[in-house]
Short mmCIF file of C-alpha atoms and ligand atoms in Angstrom, two decimals:
data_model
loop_
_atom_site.label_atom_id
_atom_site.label_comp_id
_atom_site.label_asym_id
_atom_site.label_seq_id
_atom_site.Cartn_x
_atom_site.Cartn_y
_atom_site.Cartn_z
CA UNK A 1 109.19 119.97 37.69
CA UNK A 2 105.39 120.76 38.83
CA UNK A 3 106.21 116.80 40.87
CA UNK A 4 108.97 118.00 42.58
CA UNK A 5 107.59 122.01 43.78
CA UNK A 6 104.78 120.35 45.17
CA UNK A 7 107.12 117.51 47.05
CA UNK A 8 109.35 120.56 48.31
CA UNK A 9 106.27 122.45 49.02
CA UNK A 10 104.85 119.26 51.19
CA UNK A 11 108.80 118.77 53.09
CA UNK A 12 108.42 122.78 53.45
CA UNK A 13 105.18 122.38 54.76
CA UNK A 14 105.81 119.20 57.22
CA UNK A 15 108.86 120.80 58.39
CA UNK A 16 107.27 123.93 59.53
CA UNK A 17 104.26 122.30 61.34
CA UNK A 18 106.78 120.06 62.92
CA UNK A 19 108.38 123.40 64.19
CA UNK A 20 105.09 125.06 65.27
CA UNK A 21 104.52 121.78 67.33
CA UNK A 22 107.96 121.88 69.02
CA UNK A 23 107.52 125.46 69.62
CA UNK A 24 104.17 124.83 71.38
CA UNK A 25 105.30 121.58 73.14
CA UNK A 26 107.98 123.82 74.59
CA UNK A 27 106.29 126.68 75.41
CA UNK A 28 103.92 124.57 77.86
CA UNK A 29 107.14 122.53 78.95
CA UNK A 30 108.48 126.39 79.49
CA UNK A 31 105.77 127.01 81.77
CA UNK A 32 106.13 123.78 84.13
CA UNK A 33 109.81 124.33 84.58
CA UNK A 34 109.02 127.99 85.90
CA UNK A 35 106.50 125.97 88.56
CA UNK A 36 108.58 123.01 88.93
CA UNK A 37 111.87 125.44 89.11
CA UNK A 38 114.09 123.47 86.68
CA UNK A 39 116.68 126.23 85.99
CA UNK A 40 119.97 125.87 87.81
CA UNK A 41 122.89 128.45 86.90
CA UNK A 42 126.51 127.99 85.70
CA UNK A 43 129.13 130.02 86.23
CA UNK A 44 132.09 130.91 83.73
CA UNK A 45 135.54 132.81 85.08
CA UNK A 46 136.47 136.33 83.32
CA UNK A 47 140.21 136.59 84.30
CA UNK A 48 142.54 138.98 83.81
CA UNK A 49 144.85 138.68 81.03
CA UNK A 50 147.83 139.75 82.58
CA UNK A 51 147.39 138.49 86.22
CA UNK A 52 145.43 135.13 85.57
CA UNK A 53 143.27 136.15 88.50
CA UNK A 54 139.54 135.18 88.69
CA UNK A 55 137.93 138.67 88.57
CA UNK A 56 134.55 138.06 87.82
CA UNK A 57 131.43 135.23 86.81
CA UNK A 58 129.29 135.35 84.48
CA UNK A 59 126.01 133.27 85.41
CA UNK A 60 124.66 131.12 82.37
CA UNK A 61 120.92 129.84 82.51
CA UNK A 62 120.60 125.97 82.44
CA UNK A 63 117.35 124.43 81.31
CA UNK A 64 117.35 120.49 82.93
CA UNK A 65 114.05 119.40 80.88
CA UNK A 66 112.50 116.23 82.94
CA UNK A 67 112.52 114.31 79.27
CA UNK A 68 114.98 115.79 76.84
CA UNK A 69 117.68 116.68 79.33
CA UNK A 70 119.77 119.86 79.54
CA UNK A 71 118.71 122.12 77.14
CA UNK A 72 120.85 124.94 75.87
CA UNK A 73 119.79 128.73 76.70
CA UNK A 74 120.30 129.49 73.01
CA UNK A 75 117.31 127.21 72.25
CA UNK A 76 115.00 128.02 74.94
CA UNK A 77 115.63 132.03 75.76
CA UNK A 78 114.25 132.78 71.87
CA UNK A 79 110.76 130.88 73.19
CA UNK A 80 110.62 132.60 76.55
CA UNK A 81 111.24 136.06 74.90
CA UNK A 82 108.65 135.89 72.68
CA UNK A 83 105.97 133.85 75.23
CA UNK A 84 106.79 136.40 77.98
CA UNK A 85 107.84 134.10 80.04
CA UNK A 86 111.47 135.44 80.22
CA UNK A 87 110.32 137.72 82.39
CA UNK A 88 109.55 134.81 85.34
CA UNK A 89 113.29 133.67 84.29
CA UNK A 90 115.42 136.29 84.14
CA UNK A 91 114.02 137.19 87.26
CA UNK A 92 114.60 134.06 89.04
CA UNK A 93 118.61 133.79 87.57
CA UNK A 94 118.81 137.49 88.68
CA UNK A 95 117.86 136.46 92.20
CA UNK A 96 119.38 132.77 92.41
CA UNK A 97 122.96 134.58 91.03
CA UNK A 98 122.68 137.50 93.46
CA UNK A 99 121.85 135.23 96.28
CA UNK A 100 124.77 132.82 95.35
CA UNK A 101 127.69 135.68 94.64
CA UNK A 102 126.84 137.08 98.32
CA UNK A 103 126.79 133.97 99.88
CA UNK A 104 130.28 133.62 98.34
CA UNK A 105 131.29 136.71 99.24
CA UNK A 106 130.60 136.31 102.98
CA UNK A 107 132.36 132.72 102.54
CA UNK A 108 135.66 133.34 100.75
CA UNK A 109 136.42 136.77 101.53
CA UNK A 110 138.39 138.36 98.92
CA UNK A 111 139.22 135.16 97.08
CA UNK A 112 135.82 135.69 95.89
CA UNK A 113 135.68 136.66 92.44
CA UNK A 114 134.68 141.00 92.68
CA UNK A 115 132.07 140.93 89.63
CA UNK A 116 129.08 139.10 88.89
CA UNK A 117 127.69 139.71 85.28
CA UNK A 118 123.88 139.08 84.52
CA UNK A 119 122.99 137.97 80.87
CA UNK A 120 119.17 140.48 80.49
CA UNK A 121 117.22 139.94 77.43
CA UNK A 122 115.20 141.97 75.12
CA UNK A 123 111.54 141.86 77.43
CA UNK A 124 113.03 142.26 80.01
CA UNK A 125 115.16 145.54 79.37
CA UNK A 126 111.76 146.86 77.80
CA UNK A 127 109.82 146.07 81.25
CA UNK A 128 109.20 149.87 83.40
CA UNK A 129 110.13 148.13 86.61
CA UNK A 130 113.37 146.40 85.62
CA UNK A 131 115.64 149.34 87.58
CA UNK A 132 113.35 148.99 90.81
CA UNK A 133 113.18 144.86 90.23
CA UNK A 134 117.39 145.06 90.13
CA UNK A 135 117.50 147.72 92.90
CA UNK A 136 115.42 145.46 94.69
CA UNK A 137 117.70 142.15 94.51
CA UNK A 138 120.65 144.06 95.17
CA UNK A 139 119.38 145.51 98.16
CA UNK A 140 118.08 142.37 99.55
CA UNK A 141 120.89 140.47 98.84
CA UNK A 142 123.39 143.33 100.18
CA UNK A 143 125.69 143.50 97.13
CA UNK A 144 127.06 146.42 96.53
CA UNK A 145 125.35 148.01 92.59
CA UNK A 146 129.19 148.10 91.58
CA UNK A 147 129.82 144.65 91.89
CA UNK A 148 126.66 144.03 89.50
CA UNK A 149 127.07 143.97 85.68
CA UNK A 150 124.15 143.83 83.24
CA UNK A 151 125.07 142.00 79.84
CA UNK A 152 122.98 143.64 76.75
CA UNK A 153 123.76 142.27 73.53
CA UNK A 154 124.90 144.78 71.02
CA UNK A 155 122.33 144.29 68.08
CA UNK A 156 119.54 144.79 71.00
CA UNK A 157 120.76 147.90 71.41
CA UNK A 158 121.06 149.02 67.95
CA UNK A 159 117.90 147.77 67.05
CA UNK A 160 116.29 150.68 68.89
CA UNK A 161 118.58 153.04 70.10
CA UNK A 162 116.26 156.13 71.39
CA UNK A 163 114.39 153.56 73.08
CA UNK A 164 117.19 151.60 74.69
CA UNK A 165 119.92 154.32 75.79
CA UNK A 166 117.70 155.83 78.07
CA UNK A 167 116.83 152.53 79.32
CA UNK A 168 120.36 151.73 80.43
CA UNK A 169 121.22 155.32 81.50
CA UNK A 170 118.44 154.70 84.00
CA UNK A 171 119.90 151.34 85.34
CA UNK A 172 123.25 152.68 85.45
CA UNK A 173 122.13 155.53 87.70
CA UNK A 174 121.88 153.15 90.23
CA UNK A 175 125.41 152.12 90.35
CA UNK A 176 125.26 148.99 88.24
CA UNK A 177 127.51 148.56 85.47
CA UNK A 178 126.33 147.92 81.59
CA UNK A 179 128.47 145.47 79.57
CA UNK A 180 127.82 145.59 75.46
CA UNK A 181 127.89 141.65 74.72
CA UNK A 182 128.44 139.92 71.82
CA UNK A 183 130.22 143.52 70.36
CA UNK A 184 131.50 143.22 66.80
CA UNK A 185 128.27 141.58 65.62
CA UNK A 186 125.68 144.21 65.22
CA UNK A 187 127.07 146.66 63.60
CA UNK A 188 127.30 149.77 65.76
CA UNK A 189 129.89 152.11 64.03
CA UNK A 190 132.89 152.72 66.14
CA UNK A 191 132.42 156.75 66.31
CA UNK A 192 128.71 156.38 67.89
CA UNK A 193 130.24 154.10 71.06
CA UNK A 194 130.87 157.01 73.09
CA UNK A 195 127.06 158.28 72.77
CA UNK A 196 126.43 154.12 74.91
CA UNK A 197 126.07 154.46 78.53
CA UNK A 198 128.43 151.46 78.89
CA UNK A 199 131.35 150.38 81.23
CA UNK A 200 132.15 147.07 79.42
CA UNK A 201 132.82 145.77 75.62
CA UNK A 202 132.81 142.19 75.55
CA UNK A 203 134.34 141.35 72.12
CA UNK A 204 132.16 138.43 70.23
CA UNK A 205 134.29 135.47 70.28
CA UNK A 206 134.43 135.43 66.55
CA UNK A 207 136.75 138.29 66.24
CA UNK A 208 139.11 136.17 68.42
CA UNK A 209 138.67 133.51 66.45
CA UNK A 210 139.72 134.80 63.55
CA UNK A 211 142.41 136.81 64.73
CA UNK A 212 144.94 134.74 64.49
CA UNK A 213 144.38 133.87 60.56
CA UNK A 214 143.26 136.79 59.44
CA UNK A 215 145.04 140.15 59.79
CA UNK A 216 141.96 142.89 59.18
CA UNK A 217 140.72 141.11 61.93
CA UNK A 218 143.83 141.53 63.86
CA UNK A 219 144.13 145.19 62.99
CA UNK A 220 140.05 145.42 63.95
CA UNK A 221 141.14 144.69 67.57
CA UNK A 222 143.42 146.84 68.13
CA UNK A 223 141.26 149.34 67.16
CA UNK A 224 138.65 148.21 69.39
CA UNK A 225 141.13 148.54 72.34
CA UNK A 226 142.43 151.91 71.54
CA UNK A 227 139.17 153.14 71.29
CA UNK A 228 137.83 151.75 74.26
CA UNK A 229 140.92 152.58 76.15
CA UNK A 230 140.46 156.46 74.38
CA UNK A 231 136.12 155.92 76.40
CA UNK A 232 137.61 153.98 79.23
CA UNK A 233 135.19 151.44 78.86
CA UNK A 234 137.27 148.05 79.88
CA UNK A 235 137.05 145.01 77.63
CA UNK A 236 136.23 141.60 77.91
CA UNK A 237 137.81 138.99 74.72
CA UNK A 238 134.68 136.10 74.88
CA UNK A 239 135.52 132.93 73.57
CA UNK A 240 139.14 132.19 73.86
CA UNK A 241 140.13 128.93 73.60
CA UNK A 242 143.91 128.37 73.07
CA UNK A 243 147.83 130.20 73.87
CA UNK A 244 148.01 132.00 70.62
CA UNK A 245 144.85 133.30 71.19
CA UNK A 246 145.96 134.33 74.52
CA UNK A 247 148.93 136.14 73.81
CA UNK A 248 148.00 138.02 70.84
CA UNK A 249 145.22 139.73 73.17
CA UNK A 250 147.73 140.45 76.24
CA UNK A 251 150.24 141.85 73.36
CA UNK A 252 147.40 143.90 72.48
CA UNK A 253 147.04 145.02 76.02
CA UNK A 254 143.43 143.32 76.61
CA UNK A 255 142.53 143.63 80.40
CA UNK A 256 140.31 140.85 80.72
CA UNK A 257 139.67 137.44 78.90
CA UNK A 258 136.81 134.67 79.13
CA UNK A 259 136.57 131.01 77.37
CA UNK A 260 137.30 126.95 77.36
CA UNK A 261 141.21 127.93 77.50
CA UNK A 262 140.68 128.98 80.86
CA UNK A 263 137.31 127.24 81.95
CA UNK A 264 134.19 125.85 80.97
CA UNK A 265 130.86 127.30 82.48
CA UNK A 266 130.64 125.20 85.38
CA UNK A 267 128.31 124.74 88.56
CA UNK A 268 128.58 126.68 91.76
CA UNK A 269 130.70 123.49 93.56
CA UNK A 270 133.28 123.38 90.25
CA UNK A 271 133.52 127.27 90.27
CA UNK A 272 134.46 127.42 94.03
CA UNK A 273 137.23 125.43 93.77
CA UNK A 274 138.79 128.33 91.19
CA UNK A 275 138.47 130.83 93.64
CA UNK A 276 141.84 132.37 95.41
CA UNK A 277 144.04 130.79 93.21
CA UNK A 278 145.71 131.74 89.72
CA UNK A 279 143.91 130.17 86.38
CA UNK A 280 146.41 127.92 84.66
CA UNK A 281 146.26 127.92 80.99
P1 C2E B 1 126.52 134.82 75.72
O1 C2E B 1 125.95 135.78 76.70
O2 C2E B 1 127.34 135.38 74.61
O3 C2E B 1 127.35 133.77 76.58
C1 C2E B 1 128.51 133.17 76.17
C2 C2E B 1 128.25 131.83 75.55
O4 C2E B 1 129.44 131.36 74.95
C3 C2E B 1 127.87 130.75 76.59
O5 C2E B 1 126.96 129.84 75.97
C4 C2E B 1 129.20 130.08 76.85
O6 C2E B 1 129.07 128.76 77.32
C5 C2E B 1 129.81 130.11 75.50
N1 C2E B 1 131.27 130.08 75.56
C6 C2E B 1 132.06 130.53 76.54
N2 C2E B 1 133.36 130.34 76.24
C7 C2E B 1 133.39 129.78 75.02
C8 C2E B 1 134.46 129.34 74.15
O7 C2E B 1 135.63 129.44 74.46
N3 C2E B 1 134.10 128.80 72.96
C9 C2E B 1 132.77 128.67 72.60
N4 C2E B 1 132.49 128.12 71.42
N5 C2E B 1 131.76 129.07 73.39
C10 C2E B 1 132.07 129.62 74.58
P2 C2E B 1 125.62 129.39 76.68
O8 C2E B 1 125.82 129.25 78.15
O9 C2E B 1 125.10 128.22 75.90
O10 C2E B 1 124.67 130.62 76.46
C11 C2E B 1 124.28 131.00 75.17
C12 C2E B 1 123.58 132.32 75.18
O11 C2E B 1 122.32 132.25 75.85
C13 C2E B 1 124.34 133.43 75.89
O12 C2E B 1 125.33 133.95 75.05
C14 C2E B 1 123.22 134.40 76.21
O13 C2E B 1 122.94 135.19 75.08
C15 C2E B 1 122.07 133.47 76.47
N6 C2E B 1 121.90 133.31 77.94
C16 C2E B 1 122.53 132.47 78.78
N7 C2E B 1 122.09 132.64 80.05
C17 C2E B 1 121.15 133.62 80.00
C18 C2E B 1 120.32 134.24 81.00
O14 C2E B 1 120.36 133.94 82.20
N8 C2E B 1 119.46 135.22 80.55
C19 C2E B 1 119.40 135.58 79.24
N9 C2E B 1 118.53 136.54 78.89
N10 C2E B 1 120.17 135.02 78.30
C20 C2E B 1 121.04 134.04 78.67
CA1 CA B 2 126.74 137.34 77.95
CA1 CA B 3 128.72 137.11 74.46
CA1 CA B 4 125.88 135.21 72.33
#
């Protein structure tokens, strides 16, 4: 037994400095992409439910590492928030996304899709000059703050509450719009939403997942909607990926849906060809 706690101890041990060297290894490779700019942005449709317009984007950081190819934002945004370097990023896909939503704008018109919604991290909500850094973009990129919609993730928020509300009160006073991301997952309780500076919910995919086999979560939704209808927030269903899905949110009188059913993130050439025309699903 005293054999095999020392073996574990030695995997244990291997394991974690072979994580510690990863971390480090990507933390410098972090640092050249910034330089060598080797972020480009996707783009993934929110439609409306009941039209099957293209309303909005939201812009999805893509990491194409010169070695290991593209790396995924959930593996490489946990590094840059705790290096600091997510400031340098967000910054840049605040800019690039601004820059390529007015540029589309001026292009297509109204076929243009009317929102574009910005993923912001924990470091970066917590830096003074955020409000001035997004008033700034916004201004030099001419796009109206309305059109502009700031994703927070709802266990950020409820991590720290009386530091974060004011926070977003202060960004909001500019016009932009606040979306609660990932909602369902961390664990606000219903009756304090209305105390959120907020305009969006974006349901967590997994309630929509499970909808459909499981009827508390079923019932969960609906009182998500009434509520949010009751705050006139508007709500956003992430992560739908087939007709059932579909339907039981439109029966449920959800505005607006996102996922694979209707479209992949996708680059700025793929999205473009969406635009003006009705989603088929
Ligand atoms: P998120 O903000 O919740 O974004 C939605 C994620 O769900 C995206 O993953 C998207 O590709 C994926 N998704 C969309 N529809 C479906 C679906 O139908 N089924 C499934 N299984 N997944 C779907 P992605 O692009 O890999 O991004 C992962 C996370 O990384 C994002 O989650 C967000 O938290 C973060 N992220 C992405 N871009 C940025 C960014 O520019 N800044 C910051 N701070 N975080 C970002
Ligand atoms: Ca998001
Ligand atoms: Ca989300
Ligand atoms: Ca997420």
């Amino acid at each position: 037994a005293k054999a095999a706690g020392h073996g574990s101890y030695l995997i244990f041990d291997q394991t974690m400095r072979e994580k510690a060297q990863y971390r480090l290894q990507l933390e410098g490779d972090l640092r050249t992409a910034i330089s060598q700019n080797e972020f480009s942005l996707f783009y993934q449709p929110i439609v409306s439910l009941e039209s099957g317009k293209l309303e909005g984007l939201e812009a999805l950081v893509r990491w194409t590492h010169p070695d290991r190819g593209l790396i995924s934002p959930d593996d490489f945004i946990p590094v840059a928030e705790e290096t600091g370097l997510i400031g340098a990023i967000g910054q840049w896909c605040l800019d690039a996304a601004c820059q390529q939503f007015a540029e589309w704008r001026q292009t297509f018109g109204d076929d243009a899709p009317g929102f574009l919604h910005v993923n912001v991290s924990r470091r970066q909500l917590l830096d003074p000059n955020l409000a001035k850094l997004v008033e700034q973009v916004i201004q030099k990129h001419a796009i109206p703050p309305e059109h502009l919609h700031l994703e927070v993730t709802e266990s950020l928020i409820m991590e720290d509450q009386k530091t974060f509300i004011p926070i977003l009160k202060k960004l909001r006073k500019s016009g932009i719009k606040i979306d609660m991301d990932d909602f369902g997952t961390g664990h606000s309780s219903l009756s304090c939403l209305h105390e959120f500076p907020l305009d969006v919910l974006k349901i967590d995919r997994s309630f929509v997942m499970n909808a459909k086999h499981v009827r508390d979560y079923a019932a969960l939704l609906q009182a998500i909607l009434t509520l949010a209808d009751n705050l006139e927030l508007q709500v956003v269903a992430e992560g739908i990926t087939d007709s059932e899905q579909l339907i039981l949110l439109q029966a449920l009188g959800c505005e607006y849906g996102q996922g694979y059913l209707f479209s992949e993130p996708c680059t700025t050439e793929e999205i473009q060809s969406l635009f003006g025309s009705q989603i088929d699903w």
